[in-house]
mmCIF file of N, CA and C in Angstrom:
data_model
loop_
_atom_site.group_PDB
_atom_site.id
_atom_site.type_symbol
_atom_site.label_atom_id
_atom_site.label_comp_id
_atom_site.label_asym_id
_atom_site.label_seq_id
_atom_site.Cartn_x
_atom_site.Cartn_y
_atom_site.Cartn_z
ATOM 1 N N MET A 548 83.750 127.986 141.580
ATOM 2 C CA MET A 548 84.413 127.196 140.571
ATOM 3 C C MET A 548 85.803 127.795 140.358
ATOM 4 N N SER A 549 86.789 126.927 140.425
ATOM 5 C CA SER A 549 88.164 127.395 140.285
ATOM 6 C C SER A 549 88.562 127.488 138.811
ATOM 7 N N GLY A 550 89.605 128.249 138.576
ATOM 8 C CA GLY A 550 90.131 128.367 137.220
ATOM 9 C C GLY A 550 90.635 127.037 136.700
ATOM 10 N N GLN A 551 91.216 126.237 137.595
ATOM 11 C CA GLN A 551 91.723 124.927 137.196
ATOM 12 C C GLN A 551 90.568 124.003 136.786
ATOM 13 N N ALA A 552 89.452 124.068 137.507
ATOM 14 C CA ALA A 552 88.282 123.252 137.161
ATOM 15 C C ALA A 552 87.767 123.636 135.773
ATOM 16 N N ILE A 553 87.725 124.924 135.488
ATOM 17 C CA ILE A 553 87.269 125.394 134.176
ATOM 18 C C ILE A 553 88.172 124.857 133.067
ATOM 19 N N ILE A 554 89.465 124.844 133.317
ATOM 20 C CA ILE A 554 90.414 124.337 132.318
ATOM 21 C C ILE A 554 90.185 122.852 132.060
ATOM 22 N N TRP A 555 89.993 122.060 133.132
ATOM 23 C CA TRP A 555 89.743 120.620 132.968
ATOM 24 C C TRP A 555 88.473 120.379 132.150
ATOM 25 N N VAL A 556 87.410 121.101 132.481
ATOM 26 C CA VAL A 556 86.135 120.932 131.771
ATOM 27 C C VAL A 556 86.270 121.388 130.315
ATOM 28 N N ALA A 557 86.899 122.523 130.090
ATOM 29 C CA ALA A 557 87.043 123.055 128.730
ATOM 30 C C ALA A 557 87.886 122.132 127.851
ATOM 31 N N PHE A 558 88.984 121.642 128.381
ATOM 32 C CA PHE A 558 89.857 120.755 127.605
ATOM 33 C C PHE A 558 89.143 119.439 127.290
ATOM 34 N N GLY A 559 88.497 118.874 128.291
ATOM 35 C CA GLY A 559 87.737 117.643 128.070
ATOM 36 C C GLY A 559 86.589 117.857 127.102
ATOM 37 N N GLY A 560 85.882 118.985 127.257
ATOM 38 C CA GLY A 560 84.761 119.290 126.373
ATOM 39 C C GLY A 560 85.195 119.431 124.923
ATOM 40 N N ALA A 561 86.349 120.047 124.710
ATOM 41 C CA ALA A 561 86.864 120.188 123.344
ATOM 42 C C ALA A 561 87.149 118.820 122.737
ATOM 43 N N LEU A 562 87.779 117.944 123.504
ATOM 44 C CA LEU A 562 88.073 116.593 123.009
ATOM 45 C C LEU A 562 86.785 115.816 122.733
ATOM 46 N N GLY A 563 85.820 115.930 123.636
ATOM 47 C CA GLY A 563 84.545 115.242 123.452
ATOM 48 C C GLY A 563 83.791 115.741 122.232
ATOM 49 N N ALA A 564 83.817 117.049 122.016
ATOM 50 C CA ALA A 564 83.117 117.625 120.862
ATOM 51 C C ALA A 564 83.760 117.182 119.551
ATOM 52 N N VAL A 565 85.076 117.115 119.517
ATOM 53 C CA VAL A 565 85.768 116.647 118.313
ATOM 54 C C VAL A 565 85.439 115.173 118.062
ATOM 55 N N ALA A 566 85.414 114.377 119.131
ATOM 56 C CA ALA A 566 85.057 112.959 118.992
ATOM 57 C C ALA A 566 83.623 112.817 118.490
ATOM 58 N N ARG A 567 82.735 113.664 118.962
ATOM 59 C CA ARG A 567 81.333 113.648 118.529
ATOM 60 C C ARG A 567 81.229 113.996 117.044
ATOM 61 N N TYR A 568 81.951 115.017 116.632
ATOM 62 C CA TYR A 568 81.950 115.434 115.230
ATOM 63 C C TYR A 568 82.499 114.318 114.338
ATOM 64 N N ALA A 569 83.609 113.710 114.757
ATOM 65 C CA ALA A 569 84.221 112.625 113.983
ATOM 66 C C ALA A 569 83.278 111.430 113.874
ATOM 67 N N THR A 570 82.575 111.122 114.947
ATOM 68 C CA THR A 570 81.609 110.020 114.919
ATOM 69 C C THR A 570 80.487 110.329 113.939
ATOM 70 N N GLY A 571 80.035 111.570 113.918
ATOM 71 C CA GLY A 571 78.998 111.976 112.974
ATOM 72 C C GLY A 571 79.438 111.796 111.532
ATOM 73 N N LEU A 572 80.691 112.114 111.250
ATOM 74 C CA LEU A 572 81.216 111.925 109.895
ATOM 75 C C LEU A 572 81.347 110.441 109.566
ATOM 76 N N LEU A 573 81.801 109.672 110.528
ATOM 77 C CA LEU A 573 82.013 108.238 110.331
ATOM 78 C C LEU A 573 80.704 107.485 110.124
ATOM 79 N N LEU A 574 79.672 107.869 110.861
ATOM 80 C CA LEU A 574 78.399 107.155 110.810
ATOM 81 C C LEU A 574 77.344 107.859 109.961
ATOM 82 N N LYS A 575 77.775 108.748 109.095
ATOM 83 C CA LYS A 575 76.835 109.485 108.238
ATOM 84 C C LYS A 575 76.120 108.501 107.313
ATOM 85 N N THR A 576 74.803 108.601 107.287
ATOM 86 C CA THR A 576 74.015 107.715 106.433
ATOM 87 C C THR A 576 73.101 108.541 105.541
ATOM 88 N N THR A 577 72.591 107.906 104.533
ATOM 89 C CA THR A 577 71.629 108.569 103.652
ATOM 90 C C THR A 577 70.200 108.185 104.011
ATOM 91 N N SER A 578 70.048 107.317 105.009
ATOM 92 C CA SER A 578 68.709 106.844 105.375
ATOM 93 C C SER A 578 67.883 107.893 106.108
ATOM 94 N N GLY A 579 68.542 108.890 106.669
ATOM 95 C CA GLY A 579 67.829 109.897 107.443
ATOM 96 C C GLY A 579 67.681 109.530 108.910
ATOM 97 N N PHE A 580 68.047 108.291 109.262
ATOM 98 C CA PHE A 580 67.965 107.885 110.667
ATOM 99 C C PHE A 580 69.213 108.386 111.386
ATOM 100 N N PRO A 581 69.060 108.994 112.560
ATOM 101 C CA PRO A 581 70.192 109.606 113.276
ATOM 102 C C PRO A 581 71.062 108.588 114.027
ATOM 103 N N TRP A 582 71.726 107.699 113.278
ATOM 104 C CA TRP A 582 72.561 106.667 113.895
ATOM 105 C C TRP A 582 73.700 107.255 114.718
ATOM 106 N N ALA A 583 74.304 108.326 114.256
ATOM 107 C CA ALA A 583 75.447 108.900 114.975
ATOM 108 C C ALA A 583 75.038 109.398 116.359
ATOM 109 N N THR A 584 73.942 110.129 116.443
ATOM 110 C CA THR A 584 73.491 110.646 117.738
ATOM 111 C C THR A 584 73.097 109.509 118.663
ATOM 112 N N LEU A 585 72.374 108.537 118.140
ATOM 113 C CA LEU A 585 71.987 107.378 118.944
ATOM 114 C C LEU A 585 73.227 106.661 119.458
ATOM 115 N N SER A 586 74.211 106.466 118.595
ATOM 116 C CA SER A 586 75.435 105.758 118.979
ATOM 117 C C SER A 586 76.231 106.501 120.042
ATOM 118 N N VAL A 587 76.431 107.805 119.858
ATOM 119 C CA VAL A 587 77.236 108.532 120.841
ATOM 120 C C VAL A 587 76.523 108.611 122.186
ATOM 121 N N ASN A 588 75.206 108.732 122.173
ATOM 122 C CA ASN A 588 74.496 108.814 123.449
ATOM 123 C C ASN A 588 74.502 107.483 124.192
ATOM 124 N N ILE A 589 74.352 106.364 123.482
ATOM 125 C CA ILE A 589 74.412 105.057 124.147
ATOM 126 C C ILE A 589 75.838 104.756 124.593
ATOM 127 N N PHE A 590 76.816 104.970 123.723
ATOM 128 C CA PHE A 590 78.208 104.709 124.087
ATOM 129 C C PHE A 590 78.659 105.641 125.210
ATOM 130 N N GLY A 591 78.246 106.904 125.133
ATOM 131 C CA GLY A 591 78.573 107.848 126.203
ATOM 132 C C GLY A 591 77.959 107.438 127.528
ATOM 133 N N SER A 592 76.747 106.894 127.493
ATOM 134 C CA SER A 592 76.105 106.398 128.716
ATOM 135 C C SER A 592 76.867 105.210 129.282
ATOM 136 N N LEU A 593 77.314 104.314 128.401
ATOM 137 C CA LEU A 593 78.127 103.182 128.849
ATOM 138 C C LEU A 593 79.407 103.678 129.519
ATOM 139 N N LEU A 594 80.089 104.611 128.868
ATOM 140 C CA LEU A 594 81.326 105.147 129.441
ATOM 141 C C LEU A 594 81.079 105.873 130.760
ATOM 142 N N MET A 595 79.953 106.584 130.857
ATOM 143 C CA MET A 595 79.624 107.268 132.108
ATOM 144 C C MET A 595 79.402 106.244 133.216
ATOM 145 N N GLY A 596 78.711 105.158 132.909
ATOM 146 C CA GLY A 596 78.507 104.100 133.892
ATOM 147 C C GLY A 596 79.816 103.485 134.343
ATOM 148 N N VAL A 597 80.707 103.228 133.391
ATOM 149 C CA VAL A 597 82.028 102.684 133.724
ATOM 150 C C VAL A 597 82.776 103.658 134.629
ATOM 151 N N MET A 598 82.748 104.938 134.267
ATOM 152 C CA MET A 598 83.489 105.919 135.048
ATOM 153 C C MET A 598 82.919 106.085 136.453
ATOM 154 N N ILE A 599 81.602 106.172 136.583
ATOM 155 C CA ILE A 599 80.987 106.329 137.897
ATOM 156 C C ILE A 599 81.225 105.071 138.732
ATOM 157 N N GLY A 600 81.140 103.903 138.098
ATOM 158 C CA GLY A 600 81.446 102.657 138.802
ATOM 159 C C GLY A 600 82.880 102.633 139.298
ATOM 160 N N TRP A 601 83.801 103.085 138.459
ATOM 161 C CA TRP A 601 85.212 103.123 138.847
ATOM 162 C C TRP A 601 85.438 104.137 139.968
ATOM 163 N N LEU A 602 84.850 105.319 139.834
ATOM 164 C CA LEU A 602 85.014 106.344 140.870
ATOM 165 C C LEU A 602 84.425 105.899 142.203
ATOM 166 N N SER A 603 83.336 105.119 142.165
ATOM 167 C CA SER A 603 82.718 104.668 143.416
ATOM 168 C C SER A 603 83.608 103.688 144.167
ATOM 169 N N ARG A 604 84.575 103.107 143.483
ATOM 170 C CA ARG A 604 85.498 102.161 144.118
ATOM 171 C C ARG A 604 86.740 102.849 144.672
ATOM 172 N N GLN A 605 86.909 104.118 144.388
ATOM 173 C CA GLN A 605 88.091 104.849 144.847
ATOM 174 C C GLN A 605 87.861 105.364 146.261
ATOM 175 N N SER A 606 88.877 105.232 147.102
ATOM 176 C CA SER A 606 88.733 105.747 148.470
ATOM 177 C C SER A 606 88.716 107.273 148.470
ATOM 178 N N THR A 607 89.482 107.883 147.582
ATOM 179 C CA THR A 607 89.482 109.335 147.437
ATOM 180 C C THR A 607 89.314 109.664 145.960
ATOM 181 N N PRO A 608 88.074 109.916 145.533
ATOM 182 C CA PRO A 608 87.849 110.215 144.112
ATOM 183 C C PRO A 608 88.628 111.451 143.664
ATOM 184 N N ASN A 609 89.146 111.390 142.451
ATOM 185 C CA ASN A 609 89.913 112.480 141.873
ATOM 186 C C ASN A 609 88.947 113.447 141.178
ATOM 187 N N GLU A 610 88.730 114.602 141.775
ATOM 188 C CA GLU A 610 87.767 115.574 141.247
ATOM 189 C C GLU A 610 88.188 116.107 139.880
ATOM 190 N N ALA A 611 89.483 116.327 139.679
ATOM 191 C CA ALA A 611 89.952 116.825 138.382
ATOM 192 C C ALA A 611 89.672 115.800 137.286
ATOM 193 N N LEU A 612 89.864 114.522 137.597
ATOM 194 C CA LEU A 612 89.592 113.467 136.624
ATOM 195 C C LEU A 612 88.098 113.391 136.314
ATOM 196 N N ARG A 613 87.252 113.529 137.328
ATOM 197 C CA ARG A 613 85.804 113.528 137.125
ATOM 198 C C ARG A 613 85.386 114.705 136.240
ATOM 199 N N LEU A 614 85.937 115.879 136.511
ATOM 200 C CA LEU A 614 85.611 117.055 135.704
ATOM 201 C C LEU A 614 86.059 116.872 134.257
ATOM 202 N N PHE A 615 87.258 116.345 134.071
ATOM 203 C CA PHE A 615 87.807 116.151 132.729
ATOM 204 C C PHE A 615 87.018 115.105 131.944
ATOM 205 N N LEU A 616 86.777 113.934 132.566
ATOM 206 C CA LEU A 616 86.125 112.830 131.861
ATOM 207 C C LEU A 616 84.610 112.981 131.768
ATOM 208 N N ALA A 617 83.936 113.156 132.912
ATOM 209 C CA ALA A 617 82.464 113.150 132.933
ATOM 210 C C ALA A 617 81.882 114.454 132.410
ATOM 211 N N VAL A 618 82.268 115.553 133.017
ATOM 212 C CA VAL A 618 81.695 116.843 132.629
ATOM 213 C C VAL A 618 82.261 117.297 131.284
ATOM 214 N N GLY A 619 83.561 117.137 131.102
ATOM 215 C CA GLY A 619 84.217 117.597 129.882
ATOM 216 C C GLY A 619 84.019 116.682 128.691
ATOM 217 N N ILE A 620 84.757 115.564 128.672
ATOM 218 C CA ILE A 620 84.731 114.686 127.499
ATOM 219 C C ILE A 620 83.332 114.141 127.229
ATOM 220 N N LEU A 621 82.718 113.507 128.232
ATOM 221 C CA LEU A 621 81.410 112.900 127.984
ATOM 222 C C LEU A 621 80.320 113.950 127.793
ATOM 223 N N GLY A 622 80.451 115.103 128.444
ATOM 224 C CA GLY A 622 79.501 116.192 128.220
ATOM 225 C C GLY A 622 79.592 116.736 126.801
ATOM 226 N N GLY A 623 80.807 116.811 126.270
ATOM 227 C CA GLY A 623 80.998 117.277 124.900
ATOM 228 C C GLY A 623 80.675 116.216 123.860
ATOM 229 N N PHE A 624 80.804 114.946 124.252
ATOM 230 C CA PHE A 624 80.593 113.836 123.320
ATOM 231 C C PHE A 624 79.110 113.518 123.135
ATOM 232 N N THR A 625 78.382 113.423 124.228
ATOM 233 C CA THR A 625 76.960 113.108 124.132
ATOM 234 C C THR A 625 76.181 114.391 123.879
ATOM 235 N N THR A 626 74.964 114.249 123.389
ATOM 236 C CA THR A 626 74.256 115.455 122.996
ATOM 237 C C THR A 626 72.745 115.290 123.070
ATOM 238 N N PHE A 627 72.150 115.859 124.080
ATOM 239 C CA PHE A 627 70.701 115.785 124.221
ATOM 240 C C PHE A 627 70.005 116.738 123.254
ATOM 241 N N SER A 628 70.611 117.864 122.988
ATOM 242 C CA SER A 628 69.979 118.823 122.080
ATOM 243 C C SER A 628 69.879 118.254 120.666
ATOM 244 N N THR A 629 70.897 117.554 120.219
ATOM 245 C CA THR A 629 70.838 116.939 118.894
ATOM 246 C C THR A 629 69.823 115.808 118.876
ATOM 247 N N PHE A 630 69.740 115.061 119.977
ATOM 248 C CA PHE A 630 68.720 114.018 120.115
ATOM 249 C C PHE A 630 67.334 114.632 119.927
ATOM 250 N N SER A 631 67.083 115.747 120.584
ATOM 251 C CA SER A 631 65.784 116.414 120.487
ATOM 252 C C SER A 631 65.500 116.872 119.063
ATOM 253 N N MET A 632 66.503 117.443 118.410
ATOM 254 C CA MET A 632 66.341 117.915 117.037
ATOM 255 C C MET A 632 66.072 116.742 116.094
ATOM 256 N N ASP A 633 66.859 115.661 116.233
ATOM 257 C CA ASP A 633 66.673 114.494 115.371
ATOM 258 C C ASP A 633 65.280 113.894 115.552
ATOM 259 N N LEU A 634 64.829 113.821 116.798
ATOM 260 C CA LEU A 634 63.501 113.285 117.086
ATOM 261 C C LEU A 634 62.423 114.148 116.421
ATOM 262 N N PHE A 635 62.557 115.457 116.529
ATOM 263 C CA PHE A 635 61.604 116.378 115.908
ATOM 264 C C PHE A 635 61.581 116.207 114.388
ATOM 265 N N GLN A 636 62.755 116.037 113.793
ATOM 266 C CA GLN A 636 62.815 115.865 112.337
ATOM 267 C C GLN A 636 62.101 114.589 111.896
ATOM 268 N N LEU A 637 62.228 113.522 112.676
ATOM 269 C CA LEU A 637 61.514 112.284 112.353
ATOM 270 C C LEU A 637 60.003 112.478 112.489
ATOM 271 N N ILE A 638 59.590 113.247 113.486
ATOM 272 C CA ILE A 638 58.164 113.550 113.661
ATOM 273 C C ILE A 638 57.660 114.383 112.483
ATOM 274 N N GLU A 639 58.437 115.397 112.081
ATOM 275 C CA GLU A 639 58.049 116.226 110.933
ATOM 276 C C GLU A 639 57.901 115.408 109.659
ATOM 277 N N LYS A 640 58.767 114.399 109.493
ATOM 278 C CA LYS A 640 58.687 113.524 108.319
ATOM 279 C C LYS A 640 57.537 112.525 108.438
ATOM 280 N N ARG A 641 56.910 112.508 109.597
ATOM 281 C CA ARG A 641 55.832 111.567 109.898
ATOM 282 C C ARG A 641 56.300 110.111 109.815
ATOM 283 N N ASP A 642 57.568 109.911 110.157
ATOM 284 C CA ASP A 642 58.137 108.559 110.184
ATOM 285 C C ASP A 642 58.046 108.049 111.623
ATOM 286 N N MET A 643 56.847 107.645 111.994
ATOM 287 C CA MET A 643 56.574 107.272 113.385
ATOM 288 C C MET A 643 57.307 105.999 113.804
ATOM 289 N N ALA A 644 57.540 105.089 112.867
ATOM 290 C CA ALA A 644 58.276 103.868 113.211
ATOM 291 C C ALA A 644 59.723 104.215 113.569
ATOM 292 N N ALA A 645 60.364 105.033 112.746
ATOM 293 C CA ALA A 645 61.742 105.444 113.031
ATOM 294 C C ALA A 645 61.792 106.301 114.292
ATOM 295 N N MET A 646 60.789 107.146 114.484
ATOM 296 C CA MET A 646 60.736 107.988 115.680
ATOM 297 C C MET A 646 60.639 107.126 116.934
ATOM 298 N N ALA A 647 59.767 106.118 116.913
ATOM 299 C CA ALA A 647 59.606 105.240 118.078
ATOM 300 C C ALA A 647 60.876 104.441 118.341
ATOM 301 N N LEU A 648 61.504 103.943 117.278
ATOM 302 C CA LEU A 648 62.754 103.198 117.425
ATOM 303 C C LEU A 648 63.845 104.085 118.019
ATOM 304 N N TYR A 649 63.957 105.298 117.515
ATOM 305 C CA TYR A 649 64.981 106.230 117.987
ATOM 306 C C TYR A 649 64.732 106.647 119.431
ATOM 307 N N LEU A 650 63.501 106.972 119.755
ATOM 308 C CA LEU A 650 63.158 107.377 121.115
ATOM 309 C C LEU A 650 63.412 106.231 122.090
ATOM 310 N N GLY A 651 62.894 105.054 121.772
ATOM 311 C CA GLY A 651 63.089 103.896 122.645
ATOM 312 C C GLY A 651 64.539 103.480 122.738
ATOM 313 N N GLY A 652 65.218 103.459 121.589
ATOM 314 C CA GLY A 652 66.631 103.083 121.584
ATOM 315 C C GLY A 652 67.486 104.042 122.381
ATOM 316 N N SER A 653 67.197 105.319 122.267
ATOM 317 C CA SER A 653 67.971 106.329 122.999
ATOM 318 C C SER A 653 67.732 106.232 124.498
ATOM 319 N N LEU A 654 66.471 106.181 124.893
ATOM 320 C CA LEU A 654 66.155 106.161 126.324
ATOM 321 C C LEU A 654 66.551 104.843 126.976
ATOM 322 N N PHE A 655 66.031 103.745 126.451
ATOM 323 C CA PHE A 655 66.308 102.455 127.071
ATOM 324 C C PHE A 655 67.743 102.006 126.826
ATOM 325 N N GLY A 656 68.246 102.251 125.617
ATOM 326 C CA GLY A 656 69.628 101.890 125.313
ATOM 327 C C GLY A 656 70.619 102.665 126.157
ATOM 328 N N GLY A 657 70.375 103.959 126.327
ATOM 329 C CA GLY A 657 71.270 104.788 127.139
ATOM 330 C C GLY A 657 71.280 104.372 128.592
ATOM 331 N N VAL A 658 70.105 104.155 129.160
ATOM 332 C CA VAL A 658 70.016 103.747 130.570
ATOM 333 C C VAL A 658 70.607 102.350 130.748
ATOM 334 N N ALA A 659 70.297 101.433 129.842
ATOM 335 C CA ALA A 659 70.841 100.075 129.936
ATOM 336 C C ALA A 659 72.362 100.086 129.813
ATOM 337 N N ALA A 660 72.898 100.898 128.909
ATOM 338 C CA ALA A 660 74.348 100.986 128.746
ATOM 339 C C ALA A 660 75.005 101.556 129.997
ATOM 340 N N PHE A 661 74.387 102.576 130.606
ATOM 341 C CA PHE A 661 74.927 103.137 131.844
ATOM 342 C C PHE A 661 74.971 102.071 132.933
ATOM 343 N N ILE A 662 73.863 101.353 133.118
ATOM 344 C CA ILE A 662 73.788 100.319 134.155
ATOM 345 C C ILE A 662 74.818 99.230 133.884
ATOM 346 N N LEU A 663 74.948 98.806 132.634
ATOM 347 C CA LEU A 663 75.927 97.789 132.268
ATOM 348 C C LEU A 663 77.343 98.240 132.616
ATOM 349 N N GLY A 664 77.685 99.462 132.243
ATOM 350 C CA GLY A 664 79.014 99.986 132.555
ATOM 351 C C GLY A 664 79.255 100.106 134.042
ATOM 352 N N PHE A 665 78.268 100.613 134.766
ATOM 353 C CA PHE A 665 78.394 100.785 136.213
ATOM 354 C C PHE A 665 78.548 99.437 136.909
ATOM 355 N N MET A 666 77.681 98.488 136.562
ATOM 356 C CA MET A 666 77.711 97.178 137.212
ATOM 357 C C MET A 666 78.996 96.421 136.891
ATOM 358 N N ALA A 667 79.513 96.581 135.691
ATOM 359 C CA ALA A 667 80.756 95.903 135.317
ATOM 360 C C ALA A 667 81.912 96.360 136.196
ATOM 361 N N LEU A 668 81.975 97.643 136.478
ATOM 362 C CA LEU A 668 83.056 98.160 137.315
ATOM 363 C C LEU A 668 82.780 97.948 138.783
ATOM 364 N N ARG A 669 81.549 98.013 139.175
ATOM 365 C CA ARG A 669 81.187 97.846 140.581
ATOM 366 C C ARG A 669 81.432 96.411 141.042
ATOM 367 N N ALA A 670 81.107 95.450 140.188
ATOM 368 C CA ALA A 670 81.262 94.038 140.542
ATOM 369 C C ALA A 670 82.727 93.617 140.562
ATOM 370 N N GLY A 671 83.527 94.246 139.702
ATOM 371 C CA GLY A 671 84.929 93.847 139.562
ATOM 372 C C GLY A 671 85.734 94.374 140.657
#
């Protein structure tokens, strides 16, 4: 791993983490349902699909751009660890309906958003 690659990932990761934090503040609710985490993971999956679809159309993919956007920004923006924590908290509260909605929404919503983003760029 080169020093330049580390810089691209670190800079992108910082931007993604700030965007994630800002989204959490913007979507803060009193309901206890983790809307912010669900939103960033689905939106991040959509953006990842768009980016991978776009990169697949390039004759020479730009590795620095991939590191900055996918590994850095989207890696810092989306968060599996927070998803796991939020899911556990819903289980602890014994809110099985919210837990099922969150689990299904995160998994199916994230995969569907990725496919939608990828197919939109691939077809165009």
